[in-house]
PDB file of C-alpha atoms and ligand atoms in Angstrom:
ATOM      1  CA  MET A   1      45.970 -36.344 -38.288  1.00  0.00           C
ATOM      2  CA  ARG A   2      46.580 -34.488 -41.510  1.00  0.00           C
ATOM      3  CA  THR A   3      43.413 -34.504 -43.600  1.00  0.00           C
ATOM      4  CA  ILE A   4      42.858 -33.489 -47.211  1.00  0.00           C
ATOM      5  CA  VAL A   5      39.505 -32.833 -48.876  1.00  0.00           C
ATOM      6  CA  ALA A   6      39.748 -33.136 -52.671  1.00  0.00           C
ATOM      7  CA  TYR A   7      36.824 -32.538 -55.003  1.00  0.00           C
ATOM      8  CA  THR A   8      35.601 -32.150 -58.566  1.00  0.00           C
ATOM      9  CA  SER A   9      32.486 -30.062 -59.111  1.00  0.00           C
ATOM     10  CA  GLY A  10      30.732 -28.944 -62.281  1.00  0.00           C
ATOM     11  CA  THR A  11      28.035 -26.652 -60.942  1.00  0.00           C
ATOM     12  CA  GLY A  12      29.143 -26.038 -57.372  1.00  0.00           C
ATOM     13  CA  PHE A  13      27.139 -28.534 -55.311  1.00  0.00           C
ATOM     14  CA  THR A  14      30.083 -30.823 -54.537  1.00  0.00           C
ATOM     15  CA  LYS A  15      32.294 -27.776 -53.973  1.00  0.00           C
ATOM     16  CA  THR A  16      29.961 -26.463 -51.275  1.00  0.00           C
ATOM     17  CA  TYR A  17      30.037 -29.818 -49.470  1.00  0.00           C
ATOM     18  CA  ALA A  18      33.837 -29.940 -49.829  1.00  0.00           C
ATOM     19  CA  GLU A  19      34.150 -26.479 -48.259  1.00  0.00           C
ATOM     20  CA  TRP A  20      31.850 -27.401 -45.374  1.00  0.00           C
ATOM     21  CA  ILE A  21      33.701 -30.677 -44.700  1.00  0.00           C
ATOM     22  CA  ALA A  22      37.129 -29.008 -44.833  1.00  0.00           C
ATOM     23  CA  GLU A  23      35.935 -26.237 -42.512  1.00  0.00           C
ATOM     24  CA  GLU A  24      34.439 -28.702 -40.049  1.00  0.00           C
ATOM     25  CA  LEU A  25      37.577 -30.862 -39.938  1.00  0.00           C
ATOM     26  CA  GLY A  26      40.185 -28.116 -40.306  1.00  0.00           C
ATOM     27  CA  ALA A  27      41.359 -29.935 -43.433  1.00  0.00           C
ATOM     28  CA  GLU A  28      43.181 -28.764 -46.533  1.00  0.00           C
ATOM     29  CA  LEU A  29      40.889 -28.186 -49.543  1.00  0.00           C
ATOM     30  CA  ILE A  30      42.217 -29.117 -52.993  1.00  0.00           C
ATOM     31  CA  ARG A  31      40.659 -29.632 -56.427  1.00  0.00           C
ATOM     32  CA  THR A  32      41.219 -33.164 -57.744  1.00  0.00           C
ATOM     33  CA  GLU A  33      43.333 -32.017 -60.667  1.00  0.00           C
ATOM     34  CA  GLU A  34      45.675 -30.135 -58.327  1.00  0.00           C
ATOM     35  CA  LEU A  35      46.198 -33.025 -55.911  1.00  0.00           C
ATOM     36  CA  THR A  36      49.737 -34.430 -56.081  1.00  0.00           C
ATOM     37  CA  PRO A  37      51.102 -37.823 -54.968  1.00  0.00           C
ATOM     38  CA  GLU A  38      53.390 -35.924 -52.538  1.00  0.00           C
ATOM     39  CA  GLN A  39      50.399 -34.294 -50.830  1.00  0.00           C
ATOM     40  CA  ILE A  40      48.754 -37.689 -50.441  1.00  0.00           C
ATOM     41  CA  THR A  41      51.932 -39.206 -49.014  1.00  0.00           C
ATOM     42  CA  ALA A  42      52.093 -36.441 -46.391  1.00  0.00           C
ATOM     43  CA  ALA A  43      48.448 -36.935 -45.294  1.00  0.00           C
ATOM     44  CA  ASP A  44      46.749 -39.498 -43.061  1.00  0.00           C
ATOM     45  CA  VAL A  45      43.166 -39.147 -44.221  1.00  0.00           C
ATOM     46  CA  ILE A  46      42.134 -38.357 -47.800  1.00  0.00           C
ATOM     47  CA  ILE A  47      38.528 -37.447 -48.518  1.00  0.00           C
ATOM     48  CA  HIS A  48      37.304 -37.200 -52.107  1.00  0.00           C
ATOM     49  CA  GLY A  49      34.002 -36.043 -53.582  1.00  0.00           C
ATOM     50  CA  GLY A  50      32.549 -35.662 -57.062  1.00  0.00           C
ATOM     51  CA  GLY A  51      29.231 -34.993 -58.752  1.00  0.00           C
ATOM     52  CA  ILE A  52      27.586 -37.875 -60.594  1.00  0.00           C
ATOM     53  CA  ARG A  53      27.134 -37.698 -64.374  1.00  0.00           C
ATOM     54  CA  ALA A  54      25.114 -40.661 -65.640  1.00  0.00           C
ATOM     55  CA  SER A  55      26.678 -43.182 -63.226  1.00  0.00           C
ATOM     56  CA  ARG A  56      30.227 -41.775 -63.524  1.00  0.00           C
ATOM     57  CA  ILE A  57      31.542 -39.880 -60.489  1.00  0.00           C
ATOM     58  CA  GLY A  58      33.379 -36.671 -61.454  1.00  0.00           C
ATOM     59  CA  GLY A  59      37.123 -36.715 -60.798  1.00  0.00           C
ATOM     60  CA  LEU A  60      37.117 -40.153 -59.198  1.00  0.00           C
ATOM     61  CA  ARG A  61      39.020 -41.930 -61.944  1.00  0.00           C
ATOM     62  CA  LYS A  62      41.745 -39.268 -61.833  1.00  0.00           C
ATOM     63  CA  PHE A  63      41.861 -39.445 -58.038  1.00  0.00           C
ATOM     64  CA  LEU A  64      42.214 -43.236 -58.090  1.00  0.00           C
ATOM     65  CA  ARG A  65      45.255 -43.004 -60.369  1.00  0.00           C
ATOM     66  CA  ASN A  66      47.023 -42.225 -57.096  1.00  0.00           C
ATOM     67  CA  TRP A  67      46.135 -45.674 -55.724  1.00  0.00           C
ATOM     68  CA  PRO A  68      49.777 -46.644 -54.915  1.00  0.00           C
ATOM     69  CA  GLU A  69      49.986 -43.625 -52.560  1.00  0.00           C
ATOM     70  CA  LEU A  70      46.392 -43.959 -51.371  1.00  0.00           C
ATOM     71  CA  GLU A  71      46.196 -47.586 -50.379  1.00  0.00           C
ATOM     72  CA  SER A  72      48.001 -47.161 -47.047  1.00  0.00           C
ATOM     73  CA  LYS A  73      45.755 -44.187 -46.042  1.00  0.00           C
ATOM     74  CA  HIS A  74      42.284 -43.772 -44.637  1.00  0.00           C
ATOM     75  CA  ILE A  75      40.215 -43.109 -47.768  1.00  0.00           C
ATOM     76  CA  VAL A  76      36.766 -41.558 -47.477  1.00  0.00           C
ATOM     77  CA  LEU A  77      34.666 -40.975 -50.589  1.00  0.00           C
ATOM     78  CA  TRP A  78      31.382 -39.234 -51.302  1.00  0.00           C
ATOM     79  CA  HIS A  79      29.391 -38.445 -54.377  1.00  0.00           C
ATOM     80  CA  THR A  80      26.806 -35.770 -54.944  1.00  0.00           C
ATOM     81  CA  GLY A  81      23.776 -36.175 -57.168  1.00  0.00           C
ATOM     82  CA  ALA A  82      20.272 -34.953 -57.768  1.00  0.00           C
ATOM     83  CA  ASN A  83      18.694 -38.282 -56.780  1.00  0.00           C
ATOM     84  CA  PRO A  84      17.302 -38.799 -53.266  1.00  0.00           C
ATOM     85  CA  GLY A  85      19.995 -41.338 -52.405  1.00  0.00           C
ATOM     86  CA  HIS A  86      18.183 -44.657 -52.012  1.00  0.00           C
ATOM     87  CA  PRO A  87      20.800 -47.134 -50.687  1.00  0.00           C
ATOM     88  CA  GLU A  88      20.461 -49.501 -53.700  1.00  0.00           C
ATOM     89  CA  THR A  89      20.969 -46.615 -56.157  1.00  0.00           C
ATOM     90  CA  VAL A  90      23.987 -45.318 -54.270  1.00  0.00           C
ATOM     91  CA  GLU A  91      25.586 -48.756 -53.854  1.00  0.00           C
ATOM     92  CA  LYS A  92      25.114 -49.501 -57.552  1.00  0.00           C
ATOM     93  CA  VAL A  93      26.978 -46.304 -58.449  1.00  0.00           C
ATOM     94  CA  TRP A  94      29.880 -47.187 -56.153  1.00  0.00           C
ATOM     95  CA  LYS A  95      30.116 -50.668 -57.658  1.00  0.00           C
ATOM     96  CA  GLN A  96      30.238 -49.109 -61.143  1.00  0.00           C
ATOM     97  CA  ASN A  97      33.042 -46.753 -60.141  1.00  0.00           C
ATOM     98  CA  LEU A  98      35.255 -48.851 -57.862  1.00  0.00           C
ATOM     99  CA  THR A  99      37.028 -52.208 -58.041  1.00  0.00           C
ATOM    100  CA  PRO A 100      36.323 -54.821 -55.327  1.00  0.00           C
ATOM    101  CA  GLU A 101      39.685 -53.895 -53.742  1.00  0.00           C
ATOM    102  CA  GLN A 102      38.750 -50.201 -53.720  1.00  0.00           C
ATOM    103  CA  LEU A 103      35.317 -50.980 -52.280  1.00  0.00           C
ATOM    104  CA  GLU A 104      37.018 -52.897 -49.467  1.00  0.00           C
ATOM    105  CA  ALA A 105      39.534 -50.118 -48.734  1.00  0.00           C
ATOM    106  CA  THR A 106      37.197 -47.106 -48.676  1.00  0.00           C
ATOM    107  CA  THR A 107      34.370 -45.682 -46.567  1.00  0.00           C
ATOM    108  CA  ARG A 108      31.651 -44.086 -48.699  1.00  0.00           C
ATOM    109  CA  PHE A 109      28.848 -41.563 -48.344  1.00  0.00           C
ATOM    110  CA  TYR A 110      26.183 -39.940 -50.510  1.00  0.00           C
ATOM    111  CA  LEU A 111      25.512 -36.212 -50.084  1.00  0.00           C
ATOM    112  CA  ARG A 112      22.483 -35.002 -52.015  1.00  0.00           C
ATOM    113  CA  GLY A 113      23.148 -31.933 -54.140  1.00  0.00           C
ATOM    114  CA  GLY A 114      20.617 -30.647 -56.621  1.00  0.00           C
ATOM    115  CA  PHE A 115      20.355 -29.568 -60.215  1.00  0.00           C
ATOM    116  CA  ASP A 116      20.980 -26.194 -61.812  1.00  0.00           C
ATOM    117  CA  PHE A 117      20.533 -26.209 -65.595  1.00  0.00           C
ATOM    118  CA  SER A 118      21.580 -22.558 -65.854  1.00  0.00           C
ATOM    119  CA  ARG A 119      25.052 -23.385 -64.518  1.00  0.00           C
ATOM    120  CA  LEU A 120      25.767 -26.221 -66.968  1.00  0.00           C
ATOM    121  CA  ARG A 121      28.388 -25.701 -69.657  1.00  0.00           C
ATOM    122  CA  GLY A 122      29.669 -27.548 -72.761  1.00  0.00           C
ATOM    123  CA  THR A 123      28.740 -31.220 -73.203  1.00  0.00           C
ATOM    124  CA  ASP A 124      26.726 -31.305 -69.972  1.00  0.00           C
ATOM    125  CA  LYS A 125      24.504 -28.489 -71.229  1.00  0.00           C
ATOM    126  CA  LEU A 126      24.099 -30.190 -74.591  1.00  0.00           C
ATOM    127  CA  ILE A 127      23.190 -33.600 -73.119  1.00  0.00           C
ATOM    128  CA  MET A 128      20.722 -32.169 -70.647  1.00  0.00           C
ATOM    129  CA  GLY A 129      19.250 -29.833 -73.309  1.00  0.00           C
ATOM    130  CA  VAL A 130      18.487 -32.883 -75.478  1.00  0.00           C
ATOM    131  CA  MET A 131      17.004 -34.661 -72.477  1.00  0.00           C
ATOM    132  CA  ARG A 132      14.748 -31.697 -71.763  1.00  0.00           C
ATOM    133  CA  VAL A 133      13.389 -31.735 -75.342  1.00  0.00           C
ATOM    134  CA  VAL A 134      12.808 -35.515 -75.186  1.00  0.00           C
ATOM    135  CA  LEU A 135      10.931 -35.205 -71.882  1.00  0.00           C
ATOM    136  CA  LYS A 136       8.852 -32.283 -73.133  1.00  0.00           C
ATOM    137  CA  ARG A 137       7.779 -34.259 -76.210  1.00  0.00           C
ATOM    138  CA  ARG A 138       6.553 -37.273 -74.238  1.00  0.00           C
ATOM    139  CA  LYS A 139       2.825 -37.655 -74.711  1.00  0.00           C
ATOM    140  CA  HIS A 140       2.323 -39.487 -71.431  1.00  0.00           C
ATOM    141  CA  PRO A 141       5.090 -38.309 -69.065  1.00  0.00           C
ATOM    142  CA  SER A 142       5.558 -40.319 -65.863  1.00  0.00           C
ATOM    143  CA  GLU A 143       5.708 -38.653 -62.445  1.00  0.00           C
ATOM    144  CA  SER A 144       9.501 -38.948 -62.583  1.00  0.00           C
ATOM    145  CA  ASP A 145       9.538 -37.255 -66.042  1.00  0.00           C
ATOM    146  CA  LYS A 146       7.453 -34.422 -64.643  1.00  0.00           C
ATOM    147  CA  GLY A 147       9.754 -34.078 -61.652  1.00  0.00           C
ATOM    148  CA  MET A 148      12.801 -33.910 -63.936  1.00  0.00           C
ATOM    149  CA  LEU A 149      11.197 -31.311 -66.194  1.00  0.00           C
ATOM    150  CA  ALA A 150      10.385 -29.099 -63.218  1.00  0.00           C
ATOM    151  CA  MET A 151      14.106 -29.121 -62.303  1.00  0.00           C
ATOM    152  CA  PHE A 152      14.989 -27.583 -65.671  1.00  0.00           C
ATOM    153  CA  ASP A 153      12.736 -24.602 -65.087  1.00  0.00           C
ATOM    154  CA  GLU A 154      13.908 -23.795 -61.606  1.00  0.00           C
ATOM    155  CA  PRO A 155      17.243 -24.624 -59.966  1.00  0.00           C
ATOM    156  CA  ARG A 156      16.737 -27.223 -57.305  1.00  0.00           C
ATOM    157  CA  THR A 157      18.951 -27.473 -54.258  1.00  0.00           C
ATOM    158  CA  GLU A 158      18.961 -30.070 -51.547  1.00  0.00           C
ATOM    159  CA  LEU A 159      22.224 -28.777 -50.086  1.00  0.00           C
ATOM    160  CA  ASP A 160      22.112 -29.112 -46.344  1.00  0.00           C
ATOM    161  CA  ARG A 161      25.086 -28.774 -44.041  1.00  0.00           C
ATOM    162  CA  THR A 162      23.711 -31.404 -41.658  1.00  0.00           C
ATOM    163  CA  ASN A 163      24.114 -33.992 -44.474  1.00  0.00           C
ATOM    164  CA  ILE A 164      27.881 -33.991 -43.843  1.00  0.00           C
ATOM    165  CA  THR A 165      27.517 -35.075 -40.191  1.00  0.00           C
ATOM    166  CA  PRO A 166      27.938 -38.871 -40.704  1.00  0.00           C
ATOM    167  CA  LEU A 167      31.050 -38.307 -42.862  1.00  0.00           C
ATOM    168  CA  VAL A 168      32.558 -35.805 -40.427  1.00  0.00           C
ATOM    169  CA  GLU A 169      31.856 -38.078 -37.453  1.00  0.00           C
ATOM    170  CA  HIS A 170      33.457 -41.012 -39.245  1.00  0.00           C
ATOM    171  CA  VAL A 171      36.631 -39.000 -39.887  1.00  0.00           C
ATOM    172  CA  ARG A 172      36.697 -37.759 -36.281  1.00  0.00           C
ATOM    173  CA  SER A 173      36.461 -41.357 -35.092  1.00  0.00           C
ATOM    174  CA  LEU A 174      39.635 -42.100 -37.095  1.00  0.00           C
ATOM    175  CA  GLN A 175      41.377 -39.159 -35.503  1.00  0.00           C
ATOM    176  CA  SER A 176      40.580 -40.059 -31.889  1.00  0.00           C
TER     177      SER A 176
HETATM  178  C1  FMN B 201      25.060 -34.793 -67.811  1.00  0.00           C
HETATM  179  C2  FMN B 201      24.532 -34.962 -66.417  1.00  0.00           C
HETATM  180  C3  FMN B 201      24.209 -36.224 -65.940  1.00  0.00           C
HETATM  181  C4  FMN B 201      23.712 -36.388 -64.643  1.00  0.00           C
HETATM  182  N1  FMN B 201      23.418 -37.647 -64.204  1.00  0.00           N
HETATM  183  C5  FMN B 201      22.936 -37.806 -62.943  1.00  0.00           C
HETATM  184  C6  FMN B 201      22.619 -39.104 -62.462  1.00  0.00           C
HETATM  185  O1  FMN B 201      22.793 -40.107 -63.139  1.00  0.00           O
HETATM  186  N2  FMN B 201      22.128 -39.213 -61.185  1.00  0.00           N
HETATM  187  C7  FMN B 201      21.933 -38.116 -60.383  1.00  0.00           C
HETATM  188  O2  FMN B 201      21.493 -38.263 -59.247  1.00  0.00           O
HETATM  189  N3  FMN B 201      22.248 -36.875 -60.817  1.00  0.00           N
HETATM  190  C8  FMN B 201      22.735 -36.707 -62.066  1.00  0.00           C
HETATM  191  N4  FMN B 201      23.054 -35.450 -62.512  1.00  0.00           N
HETATM  192  C9  FMN B 201      22.881 -34.307 -61.609  1.00  0.00           C
HETATM  193  C10 FMN B 201      24.185 -33.946 -60.899  1.00  0.00           C
HETATM  194  O3  FMN B 201      24.827 -35.060 -60.361  1.00  0.00           O
HETATM  195  C11 FMN B 201      23.858 -32.982 -59.769  1.00  0.00           C
HETATM  196  O4  FMN B 201      23.395 -31.773 -60.328  1.00  0.00           O
HETATM  197  C12 FMN B 201      25.036 -32.739 -58.844  1.00  0.00           C
HETATM  198  O5  FMN B 201      24.548 -32.074 -57.703  1.00  0.00           O
HETATM  199  C13 FMN B 201      26.089 -31.913 -59.534  1.00  0.00           C
HETATM  200  O6  FMN B 201      27.162 -31.701 -58.674  1.00  0.00           O
HETATM  201  P1  FMN B 201      28.266 -30.627 -59.058  1.00  0.00           P
HETATM  202  O7  FMN B 201      27.552 -29.302 -59.120  1.00  0.00           O
HETATM  203  O8  FMN B 201      29.234 -30.650 -57.951  1.00  0.00           O
HETATM  204  O9  FMN B 201      28.860 -31.053 -60.353  1.00  0.00           O
HETATM  205  C14 FMN B 201      23.544 -35.261 -63.793  1.00  0.00           C
HETATM  206  C15 FMN B 201      23.882 -33.981 -64.282  1.00  0.00           C
HETATM  207  C16 FMN B 201      24.373 -33.829 -65.560  1.00  0.00           C
HETATM  208  C17 FMN B 201      24.731 -32.460 -66.026  1.00  0.00           C
END
């Protein structure tokens, strides 16, 4: 089965997962913006991943513009974030990013990434810079505020190759 792994990544966490998944499955690796309808038509399984930015999954909207080509394929999605991935949090994000039809037609995973302030650019850097100042000024920071602030001082990575196992096994089950 011809498999494509497409991804959008700002600071490299999603990219690392995309590379691992493609390697594991012997799949073609493509950035979302380079993916063409012709490539989708020629594939059987399309896997897409993006990093989360305040409830929006990077690249997903662009990817879903190919829905006419996608809907007859096996579609597997993941998103990468800094949060620990509690099922309610993850499901809420999917519901915010997908229509009921798309929820029905896709299989979805969450792969925890991390946070690296030093690798942010442009608007992302600006937004998170403001957030850092706001958190620092809080007189009574919560535990979660403190946890967030610590991530600004030191890059945090939860990248772990074993996290891809459920996704990879799901795709293999489609292939067998
Ligand atoms: C502007 C901005 C907003 C973010 N919002 C969230 C969020 O809502 N939930 C979360 O878990 N992580 C959030 N993150 C963290 C990223 O999702 C996380 O660093 C992810 O691993 C980035 O993946 P990437 O390097 O592939 O872009 C945010 C990061 C930025 C820069």
